[in-house]
Phi, psi and omega in degrees: 000127180266136178247139180236144176300333180285338183279341183206146177244025183293329182276353183271143178289149183294327179252084183278191183294316185288338180290343181291338183271355181280130178270138182291142178283131180216186182293332181295320180295319181292323178293322180295316179297321180294321179293320178295323178294320178294321179293326178293326181278338183271128177244144177286123181258143186256156180233131174254118176260133181232135176215105184065235179269001184260145177219151175210160181242129179226175172280138182291118180287157183281342184228162181293322180299317179292326178295314180295320178295322178296318180294317179294322179294332182281310185271342177051064176280165173302154185297328184270006181258121178283156175234154176239145179242132181221153182239124173300139188297337180287346178257345182280173179293154182298321182295319180288321182295329181290339185263001184239133180267335180281166181284356182228151169249116181275130180270115183239348183203179178295323181296312181297326179292315182293324177294321183292327183265004183296114175079006180265150180269342178202158186223145174244123181239126178259133180264125179247122183214135181272359182285144177292157178297152181300141182295146177292153178294134182299143179296152179296148180296144180295150177294157180297147181294149177266109182255354180204137176204150180284156179217141178231129179241122174257112189241144174255107180287323178204162178306118181089355180242109185239153179215148178239132178248121175254121184217176178235128178261129183226157178217141182284320186230321189283139177283123181274355182259336185219151175272178182296329179274006178094358180294128181281132179266094178205179180114187178258135185235144170250139178179206185232132178250122178253123176243123185241127170231093184230098182064241179269001181266117177227113183211162180222126180230137178234134174226132183193187181229147181282138179281122183278314182266067183295337180292340179269358181250125181293141177289343179267011183294130179248125178265108179228191183298325179294319179295319180296321178296321177293321178295323179296322178291317181293330182272007179299134183293161177302134186225133174273124178262119189241135175240122185245114178248147182233129176243110184254145178290330179220166177291131181199165178261148179200159171252132174249121185245128176253126179242121182258143176287165180300342182269001179231153176217157181280134174259231179287142175218145176213126355300159182299140180272153179263118180293136176255307177206185182299128179065025179215129179227166185220147171240128172259118191228158165242122186252154183234157181300329181284356180104357179283143177233135178255129178254117191285327183295321180258356183052040180250146175243131182218173178264350179197164175259134178248133174211156178247136178244126185250118179279163174297126185302320182288349182278335187271116172245107186305317182292334181274320183287327179229105183221172179299339181280341182228000182216190183223160181215147180196174179288160180300320181298329178272335187291315185296310177298324178297317180295324176300319180291323179295315180295327175295319178296332180272010172086009179284142179290165179300320180295318183291315182286331175293317176297322180298315180293313184296321182293337183245009183298323180298318180289321180295315187288351178285355185236142176286320178229151185227131170252140186210168172201156172253129178285147175284163184298326182290322179291323178294314181295329178292332178270309182223110180262143180238133174228145183231138182275064173227165185291313179227141179214135176259117182263131170231108184239118179250117182239105182263126172246135180213163176206154176281143179229151177279173178296324178293318178293328179298329178295334178291339179264032183300325179262013180218061181253201183296321181300314180290325180293327179291341181269357182280140172275093187291335178295318176291325184296320183259002179075037181286142181237149177295337180293343179292348177260357183276114182289348178274356181261152171278114189242143178234124180240121179237132173240130182228144179229131177226119174269120182267118181236000000 
């Protein structure tokens, strides 16, 4: 008979090596297990307190007294003002909701509170209080008015001649630091300072505008005569640059008369125009078949007449004059080749359209995207009318208006882009006639460009 240690443990001691690691069972182990079981069954319940438009989330208190104290601490009503607590029936326990016909269960005691929270995982309690909301904190008192402050003016009387004026500005009643609505009068201003010393009259007046984007203006900027000259150039009003060419079948004399509407005026012209009456000027010329024109007053011969037409500044609204309903827009890279094709369609020679593009390339290239339109002959004549003292004359007047547009504005021209512009019959749009190619006709060709800004 074979014996194995696995078949019997008679030879093993009752208290072996592994038995030493067993902890004896006692009352502490049973209490710990009971406590863990209770914690597993217990869940933290949340409370939503609502008062008017305000809401907050808290831990659900175990008693009604603590709930009322929590609500008072939150809304902080006056001590003598009672509050009421109510629970919408959709948030109360099922047993309590079945016994109430109204949409709320009002909590009035410990019993009503315990019934309302019986078996619910969360509760919503609305606080009803007739007390007015706590008054807002009074605004801080306004600072005292500024009735006197020093002022320093650094002035350039002439190039290289500077003077500084140190003075004190004072006011008897009005606050110089704030307006009546509280707006603070401060910042950097651009404008004009008038100093008058005329007999007994000595006064100083300043009018200007506050610079909004001060971060783009250097603090070391010096305003002198050079800066003012640059500002004068930048502030020049929008001007239409017009070139008027005449092609006559034979050498002859003629008068060319320009009549401007009240909203336009003549700027620079060469050769100089002869004024006839208000808003009307005249050129007395001798014209030749090759396109040369002789101006007798200056004894100059040229291939065209140049003049500038200046519109009334308040009349020009860029978004109104050039919009998707009357114009087209495209990128600068697409605009120049497109314009060359349009001018070719309108019968301009390669030399003429190349000069037209080159003379305006600087203005075109200043913009990433360009919106443009060609005015019809009736609109051009309403602004600047031309008459010639000949029996028959064929007029071809091209008036291009354009403006730069941003990428966002370019999206507004989604249905008025290069594709749509290529489909336009530009000859009908500008009133082009086949007679403009007839060398036996007295022909007048005018090209005008106006950048609307």
